[in-house]
Amino acid sequence: MEYFTIDDFDLKGKTTIVRVDINTYYDVSSKKLSDSPRIRAHAKTIKELQEKEAKVVVLAHQGRKGDEDFISLEKHADLLNKYLERPIEFVNDIVGEKAKKKIKELKEGEAILLDNVRFLDDETKEKSIEEHANSTIVRELAPLANYFVLDGFSVAHRSHASVVGFSTVLPSMAGRVMEKELKAISRAFFDFGDKFKIVGNLLLHDLPRFQLKWDVFILAGAKVDDCLKVMERLVTSKNLEMKKILLGGLTANLFLHASGIDINDENRKVLQDMGYLQLEDRARKLLENYKSNIVLPEDVAVEEDGNRVEYEVKNIPKKGLILDVGRKTIDKFKEILKDAKYVIVKGPLGMYERQPFSLGTREILEFLSNLKGFTLIGGGDTSTALEVFGIPEEKFSYVSLAGGALIDYLSGKELPGIKALEISYKKFKK
């Protein structure tokens, strides 16, 4: 295999740093953190490491700098502890003396969660894997540890210090969530014929370029930049004239704005504050060149005095946030989806956490759950929505915990996190 797993080492008594992805929805008004499938999945990895009597140091992030959900991880420890037999202790420090003291004092089977790694200035700086080995978190914590575990496949597309930096200085392995994602995606998507060479669970593109199978892509949610990058890759697909990209969420808002629709000042401000208005030219170019492939909402649901009110996009009122697609759009999307053989979903169509605005996400997911074709649900928010609506995962071909990383991987892009595991394997395999 081209990467280590937890099975390759005796971790008893060894200090093991684990990078997970427990980033989840945070309600600013109530200051409540939502539970999620990711938290439960990573808790299983942590629990297994505790059972192997490792000394476990957990790294994670929440939100991005400047966002309202960019908070400490104290509440995350409480959520993890719902699924752990031995409690994990939160440490409100990352690389300071308090964190180092806690790491040195760890006993076999104990686990601690350090604070939000994105509090560190150099965590998210764009650097190579080798350069990140000199990042603050690696420089300060690696001397205290024996091993590194990358369990967050959903952050593997980020060349961030806590994701890739430890790989050249510590033996690094795939955690159970990472391992499961790679195996499941390989089984679900890749042709194991003579077109490709398979090494372990990794696909090597040393023959004809891999073409992702898809008829309909649903791109929605709040990460507009990720959706835009995906779209720019999708339009290079063969037989594009038969394929459709359905848009929802903030991505749809940006494209509506780029098409000349007045989405009102409140919705423009949301895009502006999140830095997405600067992507408008790219969105407009896609609309101009691939108008027949990109399907925008025909109507939207706007919040008025806490109520759901639907408007056609040409008549969006001067006030009110767009929080969902409307019923005409839902019906249009269903008509496109009904005969699709390969459907991939990234992100919810609206603010599914609030009942009046969950309609679009719920109805489309329920519709997809009864399709005969291949259906892949990707993204932490989308998988959480399934649980909220009580739709069994088994009704889909595959439900991934990843969003952007999944799409990058399936599109043939090299993921820094996986590359880092390969580098560590080659360096430490002897």
GROMACS .gro file of C-alpha atoms in nm:
model
  430
    1MET     CA    1   0.000   0.000   0.000
    2GLU     CA    2   0.106   0.359  -0.054
    3TYR     CA    3   0.009   0.480   0.295
    4PHE     CA    4   0.011   0.350   0.650
    5THR     CA    5  -0.302   0.275   0.851
    6ILE     CA    6  -0.363   0.237   1.223
    7ASP     CA    7  -0.304  -0.136   1.184
    8ASP     CA    8   0.062  -0.084   1.090
    9PHE     CA    9   0.186   0.034   1.430
   10ASP     CA   10   0.179  -0.063   1.797
   11LEU     CA   11   0.045   0.257   1.947
   12LYS     CA   12   0.042   0.147   2.311
   13GLY     CA   13   0.195   0.423   2.521
   14LYS     CA   14   0.274   0.632   2.213
   15THR     CA   15   0.175   0.995   2.184
   16THR     CA   16  -0.040   1.012   1.871
   17ILE     CA   17  -0.158   1.336   1.713
   18VAL     CA   18  -0.491   1.295   1.529
   19ARG     CA   19  -0.628   1.550   1.280
   20VAL     CA   20  -1.006   1.519   1.255
   21ASP     CA   21  -1.276   1.732   1.093
   22ILE     CA   22  -1.549   1.812   1.345
   23ASN     CA   23  -1.634   2.146   1.187
   24THR     CA   24  -2.012   2.169   1.220
   25TYR     CA   25  -2.306   2.409   1.206
   26TYR     CA   26  -2.306   2.677   1.476
   27ASP     CA   27  -2.618   2.880   1.547
   28VAL     CA   28  -2.491   3.227   1.631
   29SER     CA   29  -2.813   3.346   1.796
   30SER     CA   30  -2.850   3.051   2.032
   31LYS     CA   31  -2.475   2.977   2.050
   32LYS     CA   32  -2.558   2.609   2.002
   33LEU     CA   33  -2.340   2.367   1.812
   34SER     CA   34  -2.503   2.096   1.603
   35ASP     CA   35  -2.414   1.732   1.636
   36SER     CA   36  -2.315   1.569   1.308
   37PRO     CA   37  -2.222   1.236   1.147
   38ARG     CA   38  -1.862   1.358   1.125
   39ILE     CA   39  -1.839   1.398   1.501
   40ARG     CA   40  -1.970   1.047   1.558
   41ALA     CA   41  -1.741   0.899   1.294
   42HIS     CA   42  -1.426   1.064   1.430
   43ALA     CA   43  -1.525   0.967   1.784
   44LYS     CA   44  -1.496   0.603   1.674
   45THR     CA   45  -1.138   0.660   1.560
   46ILE     CA   46  -1.051   0.835   1.886
   47LYS     CA   47  -1.214   0.557   2.085
   48GLU     CA   48  -1.016   0.291   1.898
   49LEU     CA   49  -0.690   0.475   1.964
   50GLN     CA   50  -0.781   0.494   2.333
   51GLU     CA   51  -0.852   0.121   2.333
   52LYS     CA   52  -0.509   0.066   2.180
   53GLU     CA   53  -0.379   0.261   2.483
   54ALA     CA   54  -0.232   0.544   2.280
   55LYS     CA   55  -0.191   0.892   2.428
   56VAL     CA   56  -0.423   1.085   2.201
   57VAL     CA   57  -0.388   1.452   2.102
   58VAL     CA   58  -0.674   1.567   1.879
   59LEU     CA   59  -0.644   1.861   1.638
   60ALA     CA   60  -0.941   2.020   1.462
   61HIS     CA   61  -1.084   2.348   1.333
   62GLN     CA   62  -1.414   2.533   1.332
   63GLY     CA   63  -1.505   2.797   1.076
   64ARG     CA   64  -1.278   3.043   0.901
   65LYS     CA   65  -1.123   3.367   1.023
   66GLY     CA   66  -1.377   3.646   0.995
   67ASP     CA   67  -1.681   3.418   1.000
   68GLU     CA   68  -1.934   3.412   1.282
   69ASP     CA   69  -1.875   3.042   1.344
   70PHE     CA   70  -1.500   3.091   1.395
   71ILE     CA   71  -1.507   2.983   1.760
   72SER     CA   72  -1.325   2.780   2.023
   73LEU     CA   73  -1.364   2.401   2.028
   74GLU     CA   74  -1.481   2.371   2.389
   75LYS     CA   75  -1.835   2.275   2.287
   76HIS     CA   76  -1.695   2.021   2.040
   77ALA     CA   77  -1.538   1.827   2.326
   78ASP     CA   78  -1.881   1.797   2.486
   79LEU     CA   79  -2.024   1.653   2.163
   80LEU     CA   80  -1.738   1.405   2.124
   81ASN     CA   81  -1.785   1.290   2.482
   82LYS     CA   82  -2.138   1.174   2.401
   83TYR     CA   83  -1.977   0.894   2.199
   84LEU     CA   84  -1.661   0.818   2.397
   85GLU     CA   85  -1.638   0.579   2.690
   86ARG     CA   86  -1.329   0.756   2.823
   87PRO     CA   87  -1.377   1.134   2.819
   88ILE     CA   88  -1.173   1.370   2.608
   89GLU     CA   89  -1.049   1.682   2.786
   90PHE     CA   90  -1.060   2.020   2.615
   91VAL     CA   91  -0.746   2.235   2.642
   92ASN     CA   92  -0.787   2.603   2.557
   93ASP     CA   93  -0.442   2.622   2.403
   94ILE     CA   94  -0.272   2.487   2.091
   95VAL     CA   95   0.105   2.525   2.101
   96GLY     CA   96   0.169   2.710   2.427
   97GLU     CA   97   0.303   2.583   2.755
   98LYS     CA   98  -0.041   2.477   2.878
   99ALA     CA   99  -0.092   2.249   2.576
  100LYS     CA  100   0.259   2.108   2.596
  101LYS     CA  101   0.224   2.033   2.967
  102LYS     CA  102  -0.105   1.849   2.906
  103ILE     CA  103   0.052   1.644   2.627
  104LYS     CA  104   0.349   1.545   2.843
  105GLU     CA  105   0.117   1.445   3.129
  106LEU     CA  106  -0.106   1.221   2.917
  107LYS     CA  107  -0.146   0.863   3.035
  108GLU     CA  108  -0.217   0.560   2.818
  109GLY     CA  109  -0.572   0.570   2.683
  110GLU     CA  110  -0.626   0.937   2.765
  111ALA     CA  111  -0.725   1.195   2.505
  112ILE     CA  112  -0.721   1.574   2.485
  113LEU     CA  113  -0.868   1.815   2.229
  114LEU     CA  114  -0.657   2.124   2.162
  115ASP     CA  115  -0.820   2.448   2.053
  116ASN     CA  116  -0.905   2.562   1.700
  117VAL     CA  117  -0.593   2.516   1.487
  118ARG     CA  118  -0.704   2.803   1.263
  119PHE     CA  119  -0.635   3.041   1.551
  120LEU     CA  120  -0.270   3.003   1.442
  121ASP     CA  121  -0.167   3.260   1.181
  122ASP     CA  122   0.028   3.017   0.963
  123GLU     CA  123  -0.219   2.724   0.972
  124THR     CA  124  -0.393   2.813   0.647
  125LYS     CA  125  -0.108   2.978   0.459
  126GLU     CA  126  -0.057   2.832   0.114
  127LYS     CA  127   0.267   2.638   0.142
  128SER     CA  128   0.407   2.312   0.011
  129ILE     CA  129   0.401   2.000   0.225
  130GLU     CA  130   0.771   2.037   0.296
  131GLU     CA  131   0.735   2.405   0.391
  132HIS     CA  132   0.451   2.328   0.632
  133ALA     CA  133   0.688   2.102   0.826
  134ASN     CA  134   0.829   2.426   0.968
  135SER     CA  135   0.486   2.570   1.060
  136THR     CA  136   0.423   2.665   1.421
  137ILE     CA  137   0.204   2.368   1.510
  138VAL     CA  138   0.448   2.114   1.368
  139ARG     CA  139   0.757   2.280   1.509
  140GLU     CA  140   0.606   2.296   1.859
  141LEU     CA  141   0.411   1.966   1.882
  142ALA     CA  142   0.600   1.714   1.669
  143PRO     CA  143   0.888   1.678   1.921
  144LEU     CA  144   0.631   1.566   2.179
  145ALA     CA  145   0.473   1.297   1.959
  146ASN     CA  146   0.552   0.958   1.807
  147TYR     CA  147   0.290   0.933   1.533
  148PHE     CA  148   0.042   1.136   1.330
  149VAL     CA  149  -0.302   1.020   1.211
  150LEU     CA  150  -0.491   1.200   0.935
  151ASP     CA  151  -0.853   1.101   0.987
  152GLY     CA  152  -1.022   1.393   0.812
  153PHE     CA  153  -1.063   1.307   0.446
  154SER     CA  154  -1.287   1.613   0.427
  155VAL     CA  155  -0.984   1.841   0.491
  156ALA     CA  156  -0.741   1.641   0.276
  157HIS     CA  157  -0.781   1.890  -0.009
  158ARG     CA  158  -0.631   2.164   0.208
  159SER     CA  159  -0.254   2.211   0.216
  160HIS     CA  160  -0.276   2.334   0.574
  161ALA     CA  161  -0.015   2.290   0.845
  162SER     CA  162  -0.216   2.053   1.067
  163VAL     CA  163  -0.315   1.841   0.766
  164VAL     CA  164   0.015   1.792   0.583
  165GLY     CA  165   0.292   1.937   0.800
  166PHE     CA  166   0.360   1.636   1.022
  167SER     CA  167   0.411   1.389   0.736
  168THR     CA  168   0.782   1.448   0.685
  169VAL     CA  169   0.875   1.451   1.055
  170LEU     CA  170   0.650   1.178   1.200
  171PRO     CA  171   0.529   0.841   1.067
  172SER     CA  172   0.182   0.935   0.944
  173MET     CA  173  -0.115   0.709   0.881
  174ALA     CA  174  -0.472   0.718   0.757
  175GLY     CA  175  -0.732   0.703   1.030
  176ARG     CA  176  -1.045   0.490   1.004
  177VAL     CA  177  -1.261   0.768   0.855
  178MET     CA  178  -0.999   0.845   0.590
  179GLU     CA  179  -0.949   0.476   0.516
  180LYS     CA  180  -1.324   0.412   0.486
  181GLU     CA  181  -1.377   0.707   0.252
  182LEU     CA  182  -1.097   0.602   0.018
  183LYS     CA  183  -1.214   0.242   0.001
  184ALA     CA  184  -1.580   0.331  -0.046
  185ILE     CA  185  -1.511   0.586  -0.317
  186SER     CA  186  -1.287   0.341  -0.499
  187ARG     CA  187  -1.554   0.071  -0.491
  188ALA     CA  188  -1.825   0.312  -0.598
  189PHE     CA  189  -1.655   0.496  -0.881
  190PHE     CA  190  -1.342   0.351  -1.025
  191ASP     CA  191  -1.324   0.106  -1.311
  192PHE     CA  192  -1.080  -0.163  -1.203
  193GLY     CA  193  -1.025  -0.277  -1.561
  194ASP     CA  194  -0.709  -0.225  -1.758
  195LYS     CA  195  -0.759   0.151  -1.792
  196PHE     CA  196  -0.607   0.230  -1.456
  197LYS     CA  197  -0.337   0.107  -1.227
  198ILE     CA  198  -0.448   0.062  -0.867
  199VAL     CA  199  -0.191   0.077  -0.587
  200GLY     CA  200  -0.345   0.007  -0.250
  201ASN     CA  201  -0.653   0.228  -0.244
  202LEU     CA  202  -0.507   0.495  -0.469
  203LEU     CA  203  -0.576   0.550  -0.833
  204LEU     CA  204  -0.275   0.636  -1.049
  205HIS     CA  205  -0.359   0.831  -1.363
  206ASP     CA  206  -0.083   0.682  -1.576
  207LEU     CA  207  -0.317   0.592  -1.864
  208PRO     CA  208  -0.618   0.771  -2.023
  209ARG     CA  209  -0.750   1.053  -1.806
  210PHE     CA  210  -1.022   0.950  -1.563
  211GLN     CA  211  -1.367   1.084  -1.648
  212LEU     CA  212  -1.609   1.118  -1.360
  213LYS     CA  213  -1.946   0.962  -1.436
  214TRP     CA  214  -2.227   1.213  -1.388
  215ASP     CA  215  -2.547   1.321  -1.553
  216VAL     CA  216  -2.661   1.576  -1.296
  217PHE     CA  217  -2.457   1.765  -1.039
  218ILE     CA  218  -2.630   1.959  -0.761
  219LEU     CA  219  -2.401   2.229  -0.626
  220ALA     CA  220  -2.528   2.430  -0.332
  221GLY     CA  221  -2.448   2.520   0.025
  222ALA     CA  222  -2.244   2.811   0.158
  223LYS     CA  223  -1.900   2.739   0.008
  224VAL     CA  224  -1.938   2.923  -0.320
  225ASP     CA  225  -1.567   2.922  -0.402
  226ASP     CA  226  -1.555   2.542  -0.381
  227CYS     CA  227  -1.863   2.507  -0.602
  228LEU     CA  228  -1.718   2.744  -0.860
  229LYS     CA  229  -1.396   2.545  -0.883
  230VAL     CA  230  -1.594   2.226  -0.928
  231MET     CA  231  -1.804   2.380  -1.206
  232GLU     CA  232  -1.496   2.498  -1.392
  233ARG     CA  233  -1.368   2.140  -1.394
  234LEU     CA  234  -1.703   1.984  -1.478
  235VAL     CA  235  -1.742   2.184  -1.797
  236THR     CA  236  -1.439   2.004  -1.940
  237SER     CA  237  -1.633   1.674  -1.935
  238LYS     CA  238  -1.705   1.475  -2.246
  239ASN     CA  239  -2.060   1.487  -2.386
  240LEU     CA  240  -2.129   1.798  -2.180
  241GLU     CA  241  -2.438   1.888  -2.385
  242MET     CA  242  -2.637   1.616  -2.205
  243LYS     CA  243  -2.530   1.716  -1.854
  244LYS     CA  244  -2.693   1.953  -1.606
  245ILE     CA  245  -2.558   2.148  -1.309
  246LEU     CA  246  -2.837   2.251  -1.067
  247LEU     CA  247  -2.758   2.540  -0.834
  248GLY     CA  248  -2.889   2.629  -0.489
  249GLY     CA  249  -2.778   2.810  -0.174
  250LEU     CA  250  -2.534   3.100  -0.190
  251THR     CA  251  -2.392   2.961  -0.515
  252ALA     CA  252  -2.730   3.014  -0.682
  253ASN     CA  253  -2.749   3.365  -0.535
  254LEU     CA  254  -2.415   3.458  -0.688
  255PHE     CA  255  -2.512   3.321  -1.029
  256LEU     CA  256  -2.852   3.494  -1.017
  257HIS     CA  257  -2.673   3.819  -0.943
  258ALA     CA  258  -2.421   3.754  -1.223
  259SER     CA  259  -2.710   3.693  -1.464
  260GLY     CA  260  -2.852   4.039  -1.396
  261ILE     CA  261  -3.120   3.945  -1.140
  262ASP     CA  262  -3.170   4.193  -0.854
  263ILE     CA  263  -3.127   3.974  -0.544
  264ASN     CA  264  -3.162   4.284  -0.316
  265ASP     CA  265  -2.908   4.459  -0.093
  266GLU     CA  266  -2.932   4.212   0.197
  267ASN     CA  267  -2.835   3.914  -0.015
  268ARG     CA  268  -2.566   4.109  -0.197
  269LYS     CA  269  -2.421   4.209   0.141
  270VAL     CA  270  -2.400   3.842   0.246
  271LEU     CA  271  -2.203   3.763  -0.069
  272GLN     CA  272  -1.989   4.073  -0.020
  273ASP     CA  273  -1.913   4.000   0.346
  274MET     CA  274  -1.809   3.644   0.262
  275GLY     CA  275  -1.585   3.759  -0.020
  276TYR     CA  276  -1.793   3.593  -0.291
  277LEU     CA  277  -1.888   3.898  -0.499
  278GLN     CA  278  -1.534   3.904  -0.630
  279LEU     CA  279  -1.612   3.569  -0.799
  280GLU     CA  280  -1.889   3.725  -1.007
  281ASP     CA  281  -1.686   3.753  -1.328
  282ARG     CA  282  -1.605   3.381  -1.318
  283ALA     CA  283  -1.971   3.300  -1.262
  284ARG     CA  284  -2.076   3.527  -1.550
  285LYS     CA  285  -1.824   3.362  -1.783
  286LEU     CA  286  -1.963   3.018  -1.699
  287LEU     CA  287  -2.317   3.139  -1.764
  288GLU     CA  288  -2.220   3.288  -2.100
  289ASN     CA  289  -2.040   2.976  -2.221
  290TYR     CA  290  -2.250   2.700  -2.064
  291LYS     CA  291  -2.598   2.849  -2.034
  292SER     CA  292  -2.770   2.527  -2.141
  293ASN     CA  293  -2.591   2.324  -1.873
  294ILE     CA  294  -2.636   2.551  -1.571
  295VAL     CA  295  -2.985   2.549  -1.417
  296LEU     CA  296  -3.068   2.844  -1.191
  297PRO     CA  297  -3.366   2.865  -0.954
  298GLU     CA  298  -3.686   3.000  -1.107
  299ASP     CA  299  -3.820   3.105  -0.770
  300VAL     CA  300  -3.685   3.146  -0.418
  301ALA     CA  301  -3.810   3.146  -0.060
  302VAL     CA  302  -3.749   3.471   0.126
  303GLU     CA  303  -3.777   3.530   0.498
  304GLU     CA  304  -4.043   3.786   0.592
  305ASP     CA  305  -4.116   3.828   0.964
  306GLY     CA  306  -3.985   3.476   1.021
  307ASN     CA  307  -4.216   3.330   0.758
  308ARG     CA  308  -4.144   3.161   0.426
  309VAL     CA  309  -4.268   3.364   0.130
  310GLU     CA  310  -4.192   3.256  -0.229
  311TYR     CA  311  -4.115   3.487  -0.520
  312GLU     CA  312  -4.012   3.436  -0.879
  313VAL     CA  313  -3.651   3.542  -0.920
  314LYS     CA  314  -3.747   3.839  -1.138
  315ASN     CA  315  -3.961   3.973  -0.851
  316ILE     CA  316  -3.738   3.927  -0.546
  317PRO     CA  317  -3.844   4.192  -0.290
  318LYS     CA  318  -3.619   4.477  -0.181
  319LYS     CA  319  -3.583   4.326   0.165
  320GLY     CA  320  -3.548   3.972   0.297
  321LEU     CA  321  -3.284   3.702   0.289
  322ILE     CA  322  -3.311   3.421   0.033
  323LEU     CA  323  -3.304   3.103   0.242
  324ASP     CA  324  -3.431   2.833   0.004
  325VAL     CA  325  -3.539   2.756  -0.351
  326GLY     CA  326  -3.910   2.778  -0.429
  327ARG     CA  327  -4.163   2.511  -0.527
  328LYS     CA  328  -4.140   2.578  -0.902
  329THR     CA  329  -3.766   2.521  -0.883
  330ILE     CA  330  -3.813   2.202  -0.682
  331ASP     CA  331  -4.048   2.067  -0.948
  332LYS     CA  332  -3.810   2.168  -1.227
  333PHE     CA  333  -3.517   1.997  -1.056
  334LYS     CA  334  -3.722   1.678  -1.007
  335GLU     CA  335  -3.809   1.674  -1.377
  336ILE     CA  336  -3.440   1.691  -1.467
  337LEU     CA  337  -3.341   1.430  -1.209
  338LYS     CA  338  -3.606   1.167  -1.282
  339ASP     CA  339  -3.417   0.996  -1.568
  340ALA     CA  340  -3.060   1.061  -1.446
  341LYS     CA  341  -2.831   0.761  -1.409
  342TYR     CA  342  -2.551   0.932  -1.215
  343VAL     CA  343  -2.631   1.210  -0.967
  344ILE     CA  344  -2.387   1.379  -0.731
  345VAL     CA  345  -2.495   1.626  -0.462
  346LYS     CA  346  -2.273   1.876  -0.282
  347GLY     CA  347  -2.443   2.101  -0.031
  348PRO     CA  348  -2.801   2.171   0.083
  349LEU     CA  349  -3.031   2.385  -0.135
  350GLY     CA  350  -3.130   2.613   0.151
  351MET     CA  351  -3.112   2.669   0.525
  352TYR     CA  352  -3.240   2.322   0.607
  353GLU     CA  353  -3.178   2.374   0.979
  354ARG     CA  354  -3.481   2.607   0.991
  355GLN     CA  355  -3.804   2.422   0.923
  356PRO     CA  356  -3.976   2.677   0.697
  357PHE     CA  357  -3.671   2.674   0.470
  358SER     CA  358  -3.591   2.302   0.471
  359LEU     CA  359  -3.842   2.228   0.194
  360GLY     CA  360  -3.608   2.235  -0.105
  361THR     CA  361  -3.333   2.025   0.052
  362ARG     CA  362  -3.576   1.774   0.202
  363GLU     CA  363  -3.787   1.720  -0.111
  364ILE     CA  364  -3.489   1.680  -0.343
  365LEU     CA  365  -3.310   1.437  -0.109
  366GLU     CA  366  -3.630   1.234  -0.064
  367PHE     CA  367  -3.676   1.229  -0.442
  368LEU     CA  368  -3.316   1.115  -0.495
  369SER     CA  369  -3.353   0.841  -0.233
  370ASN     CA  370  -3.606   0.670  -0.461
  371LEU     CA  371  -3.411   0.697  -0.786
  372LYS     CA  372  -3.285   0.380  -0.951
  373GLY     CA  373  -2.963   0.541  -1.074
  374PHE     CA  374  -2.636   0.596  -0.892
  375THR     CA  375  -2.665   0.864  -0.622
  376LEU     CA  376  -2.378   1.007  -0.424
  377ILE     CA  377  -2.438   1.249  -0.139
  378GLY     CA  378  -2.128   1.449  -0.045
  379GLY     CA  379  -2.057   1.707   0.219
  380GLY     CA  380  -2.096   1.722   0.595
  381ASP     CA  381  -2.400   1.952   0.582
  382THR     CA  382  -2.577   1.730   0.329
  383SER     CA  383  -2.518   1.413   0.527
  384THR     CA  384  -2.637   1.593   0.840
  385ALA     CA  385  -2.952   1.695   0.653
  386LEU     CA  386  -3.029   1.329   0.583
  387GLU     CA  387  -3.029   1.263   0.954
  388VAL     CA  388  -3.243   1.568   1.029
  389PHE     CA  389  -3.503   1.450   0.778
  390GLY     CA  390  -3.482   1.085   0.884
  391ILE     CA  391  -3.377   0.961   0.538
  392PRO     CA  392  -3.171   0.638   0.569
  393GLU     CA  393  -2.822   0.652   0.419
  394GLU     CA  394  -2.883   0.305   0.275
  395LYS     CA  395  -3.123   0.455   0.021
  396PHE     CA  396  -2.830   0.617  -0.160
  397SER     CA  397  -2.540   0.455  -0.341
  398TYR     CA  398  -2.287   0.627  -0.116
  399VAL     CA  399  -2.298   0.901   0.146
  400SER     CA  400  -1.965   1.075   0.202
  401LEU     CA  401  -1.866   1.288   0.500
  402ALA     CA  402  -1.657   1.507   0.271
  403GLY     CA  403  -1.749   1.794   0.043
  404GLY     CA  404  -1.478   1.978  -0.145
  405ALA     CA  405  -1.223   1.704  -0.086
  406LEU     CA  406  -1.454   1.444  -0.235
  407ILE     CA  407  -1.519   1.649  -0.545
  408ASP     CA  408  -1.150   1.729  -0.593
  409TYR     CA  409  -1.061   1.361  -0.557
  410LEU     CA  410  -1.323   1.239  -0.801
  411SER     CA  411  -1.226   1.509  -1.049
  412GLY     CA  412  -0.872   1.373  -1.064
  413LYS     CA  413  -0.707   1.645  -0.858
  414GLU     CA  414  -0.427   1.541  -0.626
  415LEU     CA  415  -0.522   1.593  -0.261
  416PRO     CA  416  -0.238   1.733  -0.046
  417GLY     CA  417  -0.348   1.524   0.253
  418ILE     CA  418  -0.324   1.197   0.061
  419LYS     CA  419   0.001   1.308  -0.100
  420ALA     CA  420   0.139   1.376   0.248
  421LEU     CA  421   0.047   1.023   0.359
  422GLU     CA  422   0.230   0.884   0.056
  423ILE     CA  423   0.538   1.092   0.135
  424SER     CA  424   0.538   0.971   0.496
  425TYR     CA  425   0.496   0.609   0.385
  426LYS     CA  426   0.797   0.629   0.154
  427LYS     CA  427   1.008   0.799   0.420
  428PHE     CA  428   0.923   0.576   0.718
  429LYS     CA  429   0.831   0.239   0.564
  430LYS     CA  430   1.163   0.081   0.667
   0.00000   0.00000   0.00000
